[in-house]
Amino acid sequence: MSPLLLSGSGNRPLALAMAKVLGIEPGECHAQKFPDGELEVRVGEVRERDVFIVQPTSPPVGERLLELLLIADACRRGGAARVTAVVPYLGYARQDRRERSGEPLGARVVADLLAAGGLDRLVAMDLHSPSVESAFHLPVEQVSSVDVLAERLGRVTSGERVVVSPDLGAVKRARAVAKRLSLPVAVVYKQRLSGSEVEASDVVGEVRGRSPILVDDIISTAGTMAAAAEVLLHAGCNRDITLAACHGLFVGPAVERLAHLPITRVVTTDSTPPPAGLALPLELVSVAPVLADAVRRLGRR
Ligand code: R5P
């Protein structure tokens, strides 16, 4: 039996693109709100089916997460044989450790919620750190957008380039992109001051006279990317900066922070839909083939 793909309201265009790659029609799945703000969810026939629910838990994070849990519960109660959540972007994954006492372990709480929601398995893409998997009792299938991002970045041929990690946490990902593009890597030293404020102070590696490609997992408020770009400009890089990230959230001051910088392009994936009318030179690459491939591999035949 072919897998049954259902889409939450988090990213219907991506679910449709996945269905197209798989050559199937998405199943019936409706989500709307009751007048009091509660979510109202209804799925079609799922009995004995191998169900895959596509839902990024991007903003509004809590609501998207709850919707996913409600859809999973509806599938369970409808007699689905197995329910897998395909979560292209997993909110709270950055809360994978307690920085200070008094803080919760957000990633663990979300992992427990997903398990309690009756899911059998999770497909997650570019988790903030691969070790987030250890918060889950559920089997987690991790997939990556690095190949599709690198493929798009490889089409940019302007001058001498360097791949730059905007902080120490992103070095592995930047290295993976650099390897695919046969480019050198530089690293910016960053300190986080608060949820939306960061300070970048130094760069290790040769960036003078080169066009940097900054690679990170997430652009949220763009504080990290903006601070890194300032440091690179100060270090003499070309005024031709490319930003690349697996997940483009672009919340709060993101556009404002990037507007005055010489950003030539911002390459992100469609793991979450970009905000409407985003005033940035955005180039979106689709991860539908990557996620469809995971569904194909994991789906019951
Ligand atoms: C942090 O460790 C992440 O890898 C990103 O650098 C960060 O979450 C991006 O957030 P923002 O765009 O708000 O700086």
Coordinates of C-alpha atoms and ligand atoms in Angstrom, one line a residue:
M1 CA 0.0 0.0 0.0
S2 CA 1.4 3.4 -1.0
P3 CA 2.2 5.8 1.9
L4 CA -0.6 8.3 2.7
L5 CA 0.7 11.9 2.9
L6 CA -1.3 14.3 5.0
S7 CA -0.5 18.0 5.4
G8 CA -1.0 20.2 8.4
S9 CA -1.4 23.9 7.7
G10 CA 2.3 24.6 8.4
N11 CA 3.5 24.2 4.8
R12 CA 1.0 22.9 2.3
P13 CA 3.0 23.9 -0.8
L14 CA 5.9 21.7 0.4
A15 CA 3.6 18.7 1.1
L16 CA 2.1 19.1 -2.4
A17 CA 5.5 19.2 -3.9
M18 CA 6.4 16.0 -2.0
A19 CA 3.3 14.3 -3.2
K20 CA 4.1 15.3 -6.8
V21 CA 7.6 13.8 -6.4
L22 CA 6.1 10.6 -5.0
G23 CA 3.4 10.5 -7.7
I24 CA 0.6 10.3 -5.1
E25 CA -2.4 12.5 -4.1
P26 CA -2.2 14.0 -0.6
G27 CA -4.9 12.6 1.7
E28 CA -7.7 14.6 3.2
C29 CA -6.7 16.7 6.2
H30 CA -8.4 19.9 7.4
A31 CA -7.3 22.2 10.1
Q32 CA -9.1 25.4 11.1
K33 CA -10.0 27.2 14.2
F34 CA -13.1 27.2 16.4
P35 CA -14.3 30.7 17.3
D36 CA -12.6 30.5 20.7
G37 CA -9.2 29.8 19.0
E38 CA -9.1 26.1 19.6
L39 CA -7.9 24.0 16.7
E40 CA -10.4 21.9 14.8
V41 CA -8.8 19.0 12.9
R42 CA -10.3 16.3 10.7
V43 CA -8.7 13.7 8.6
G44 CA -10.2 11.4 5.9
E45 CA -9.9 7.6 5.7
V46 CA -6.7 6.4 7.2
R47 CA -7.5 2.9 8.3
E48 CA -4.6 0.5 8.0
R49 CA -2.6 3.2 6.1
D50 CA 1.1 4.1 6.6
V51 CA 0.5 7.8 7.3
F52 CA 3.1 10.6 7.0
I53 CA 2.1 14.0 8.4
V54 CA 4.0 16.9 6.9
Q55 CA 4.2 19.8 9.4
P56 CA 7.0 22.2 10.2
T57 CA 6.7 23.5 13.7
S58 CA 7.7 27.0 12.7
P59 CA 6.0 30.1 14.1
P60 CA 3.4 30.1 15.6
V61 CA 5.4 27.2 17.1
G62 CA 3.1 26.1 19.8
E63 CA 0.1 26.1 17.5
R64 CA 1.8 24.1 14.8
L65 CA 3.0 21.6 17.3
L66 CA -0.4 21.1 18.8
E67 CA -2.0 20.8 15.3
L68 CA 0.5 18.1 14.5
L69 CA -0.4 16.2 17.7
L70 CA -4.1 16.6 17.0
I71 CA -3.7 15.2 13.4
A72 CA -1.6 12.3 14.8
D73 CA -4.3 11.5 17.4
A74 CA -7.0 11.6 14.7
C75 CA -5.0 9.2 12.6
R76 CA -4.5 6.8 15.5
R77 CA -8.1 6.9 16.4
G78 CA -9.0 6.4 12.7
G79 CA -7.0 3.1 12.7
A80 CA -3.8 4.1 10.9
A81 CA -1.3 1.3 10.8
R82 CA 1.6 3.7 11.5
V83 CA 2.0 7.4 11.9
T84 CA 5.2 9.3 11.1
A85 CA 5.7 13.0 11.5
V86 CA 7.7 14.7 8.8
V87 CA 8.9 17.8 10.5
P88 CA 11.1 19.8 8.0
Y89 CA 11.8 22.4 10.8
L90 CA 11.6 21.4 14.4
G91 CA 10.9 24.3 16.8
Y92 CA 12.5 24.2 20.3
A93 CA 15.4 22.1 18.9
R94 CA 17.7 25.0 19.9
Q95 CA 16.7 24.4 23.5
D96 CA 18.8 21.2 23.7
R97 CA 20.7 22.2 26.8
R98 CA 20.1 24.3 29.9
E99 CA 22.3 27.4 29.7
R100 CA 21.3 28.7 33.1
S101 CA 19.5 27.2 36.1
G102 CA 15.8 27.8 36.1
E103 CA 15.5 27.0 32.4
P104 CA 13.6 24.0 31.0
L105 CA 15.0 21.4 28.5
G106 CA 12.7 22.6 25.7
A107 CA 13.8 20.0 23.1
R108 CA 13.1 17.2 25.6
V109 CA 9.6 18.5 26.4
V110 CA 8.8 18.6 22.7
A111 CA 10.2 15.1 22.2
D112 CA 8.0 13.8 25.0
L113 CA 4.9 15.6 23.6
L114 CA 5.4 14.0 20.2
A115 CA 5.7 10.5 21.8
A116 CA 2.7 11.1 23.9
G117 CA 0.8 12.2 20.8
G118 CA 0.9 8.6 19.5
L119 CA 3.5 9.1 16.8
D120 CA 5.6 6.1 15.8
R121 CA 8.5 7.9 14.2
L122 CA 9.9 11.3 13.3
V123 CA 11.6 12.5 10.1
A124 CA 13.5 15.6 10.9
M125 CA 15.5 17.8 8.7
D126 CA 18.7 19.7 9.7
L127 CA 18.1 19.6 13.4
H128 CA 19.9 22.4 15.2
S129 CA 22.3 19.7 16.4
P130 CA 22.2 16.0 15.4
S131 CA 22.4 15.2 19.1
V132 CA 18.9 16.5 19.6
E133 CA 17.9 13.0 18.5
S134 CA 18.9 11.8 21.9
A135 CA 16.0 13.7 23.5
F136 CA 13.6 11.4 21.7
H137 CA 12.4 7.9 22.6
L138 CA 10.9 7.7 19.1
P139 CA 13.0 6.6 16.2
V140 CA 14.2 9.7 14.4
E141 CA 15.3 9.7 10.8
Q142 CA 17.5 12.7 10.2
V143 CA 17.8 14.1 6.7
S144 CA 19.8 17.1 5.4
S145 CA 19.4 19.9 2.9
V146 CA 23.1 20.4 2.6
D147 CA 23.3 18.8 -0.8
V148 CA 20.5 20.9 -2.3
L149 CA 21.9 24.1 -0.7
A150 CA 25.4 23.3 -2.0
E151 CA 24.1 22.6 -5.4
R152 CA 22.4 26.0 -5.6
L153 CA 25.5 27.7 -4.1
G154 CA 27.7 26.0 -6.7
R155 CA 25.9 28.0 -9.4
V156 CA 27.3 31.2 -7.9
T157 CA 30.5 31.8 -9.7
S158 CA 31.5 35.3 -8.8
G159 CA 35.3 35.8 -8.0
E160 CA 37.2 34.2 -5.1
R161 CA 34.9 32.8 -2.5
V162 CA 35.1 31.5 1.0
V163 CA 32.5 29.6 3.1
V164 CA 32.1 31.1 6.5
S165 CA 30.6 29.7 9.6
P166 CA 29.0 32.5 11.6
D167 CA 29.7 30.7 14.9
L168 CA 31.4 27.7 16.3
G169 CA 28.2 25.6 16.4
A170 CA 27.8 25.9 12.6
V171 CA 31.4 24.8 11.6
K172 CA 30.5 21.2 10.7
R173 CA 27.7 22.3 8.4
A174 CA 29.9 25.1 6.8
R175 CA 32.6 22.5 6.3
A176 CA 30.2 20.1 4.6
V177 CA 29.1 22.9 2.2
A178 CA 32.7 24.0 1.6
K179 CA 33.8 20.4 0.8
R180 CA 31.1 20.1 -1.8
L181 CA 32.1 23.4 -3.4
S182 CA 35.9 22.8 -2.9
L183 CA 36.2 26.1 -1.1
P184 CA 38.2 27.1 2.0
V185 CA 36.4 27.7 5.4
A186 CA 36.6 30.6 7.8
V187 CA 34.9 30.9 11.2
V188 CA 33.5 33.9 13.0
Y189 CA 33.6 34.0 16.8
K190 CA 30.1 34.8 18.2
Q191 CA 28.7 35.2 21.7
R192 CA 24.9 35.2 22.3
L193 CA 23.8 38.0 24.6
S194 CA 20.1 37.2 24.6
G195 CA 17.4 35.5 22.4
S196 CA 17.7 38.1 19.7
E197 CA 21.1 39.8 20.4
V198 CA 24.5 38.4 19.5
E199 CA 28.0 39.8 19.4
A200 CA 30.6 38.7 16.8
S201 CA 34.1 39.8 17.4
D202 CA 36.7 38.0 15.3
V203 CA 37.2 35.8 12.3
V204 CA 39.6 33.0 11.8
G205 CA 40.6 32.3 8.2
E206 CA 41.4 34.3 5.1
V207 CA 38.5 36.4 3.9
R208 CA 40.1 39.6 2.5
G209 CA 39.3 40.1 -1.1
R210 CA 36.9 37.1 -1.1
S211 CA 33.1 36.9 -1.5
P212 CA 31.9 35.1 1.6
I213 CA 29.1 32.5 1.7
L214 CA 27.8 32.5 5.3
V215 CA 26.3 29.1 6.2
D216 CA 24.1 28.4 9.2
D217 CA 21.2 26.2 10.2
I218 CA 18.7 28.9 10.9
I219 CA 18.1 32.5 10.1
S220 CA 15.7 33.7 12.8
T221 CA 16.1 37.3 13.8
A222 CA 19.2 37.4 11.6
G223 CA 21.3 38.7 14.5
T224 CA 23.9 36.0 13.9
M225 CA 24.2 36.5 10.2
A226 CA 24.2 40.4 10.4
A227 CA 26.9 40.4 13.2
A228 CA 29.0 37.9 11.2
A229 CA 28.7 40.0 8.0
E230 CA 29.9 43.1 9.9
V231 CA 33.0 41.3 11.1
L232 CA 33.7 40.0 7.6
L233 CA 33.4 43.4 6.1
H234 CA 35.7 44.8 8.8
A235 CA 38.2 42.1 7.9
G236 CA 38.2 43.2 4.2
C237 CA 35.8 40.8 2.5
N238 CA 34.2 41.8 -0.8
R239 CA 30.9 43.7 -0.6
D240 CA 29.2 40.6 -2.1
I241 CA 27.9 38.5 0.7
T242 CA 25.8 35.3 0.3
L243 CA 23.7 34.0 3.2
A244 CA 22.7 30.4 3.2
A245 CA 20.6 28.6 5.8
C246 CA 18.6 25.4 6.0
H247 CA 15.7 27.2 7.6
G248 CA 14.6 30.7 6.9
L249 CA 12.3 32.0 9.7
F250 CA 13.0 35.7 9.2
V251 CA 11.2 36.9 12.4
G252 CA 11.3 40.2 14.2
P253 CA 14.0 42.6 13.1
A254 CA 15.5 40.2 10.5
V255 CA 14.9 42.3 7.3
E256 CA 15.9 45.5 9.1
R257 CA 19.2 43.9 10.3
L258 CA 20.2 42.8 6.8
A259 CA 18.9 45.7 4.8
H260 CA 22.0 48.0 5.1
L261 CA 24.5 45.1 4.4
P262 CA 25.8 44.2 0.9
I263 CA 23.9 40.9 0.8
T264 CA 23.7 39.7 -2.8
R265 CA 21.6 36.7 -2.1
V266 CA 19.9 34.7 0.7
V267 CA 19.6 31.0 -0.1
T268 CA 17.3 29.0 2.1
T269 CA 15.1 26.0 1.7
D270 CA 11.3 25.7 1.7
S271 CA 11.3 23.8 5.0
T272 CA 9.1 26.7 6.2
P273 CA 7.2 29.1 4.0
P274 CA 9.0 32.4 3.8
P275 CA 7.1 35.4 5.2
A276 CA 5.0 37.0 2.4
G277 CA 6.6 40.0 0.7
L278 CA 10.0 39.4 2.3
A279 CA 12.2 42.3 1.2
L280 CA 15.4 40.3 0.7
P281 CA 17.1 38.8 -2.4
L282 CA 15.7 35.4 -1.5
E283 CA 16.5 32.2 -3.5
L284 CA 14.4 29.3 -2.2
V285 CA 15.5 25.7 -2.9
S286 CA 13.1 22.9 -2.5
V287 CA 13.6 20.1 -0.1
A288 CA 10.6 18.2 -1.4
P289 CA 12.8 15.6 -3.2
V290 CA 14.9 15.0 0.0
L291 CA 11.8 14.5 2.2
A292 CA 9.9 12.5 -0.5
D293 CA 12.9 10.2 -0.7
A294 CA 12.7 9.6 3.1
V295 CA 9.0 8.8 2.8
R296 CA 9.8 6.4 -0.1
R297 CA 12.5 4.7 2.0
L298 CA 10.5 4.4 5.2
G299 CA 7.0 3.7 3.7
R300 CA 5.5 0.3 4.0
R301 CA 5.1 -1.6 0.7
Ligands
R5P1 C1 22.4 29.3 16.9 O1 23.2 28.6 17.5 C2 21.9 28.9 15.6 O2 22.7 28.1 14.9 C3 21.6 30.2 14.8 O3 22.9 30.8 14.6 C4 20.7 31.1 15.4 O4 19.6 30.4 16.0 C5 20.2 32.1 14.5 O5 19.3 33.0 15.1 P1 19.3 34.5 14.8 O6 19.0 34.6 13.3 O7 18.1 35.0 15.7 O8 20.6 35.1 15.2

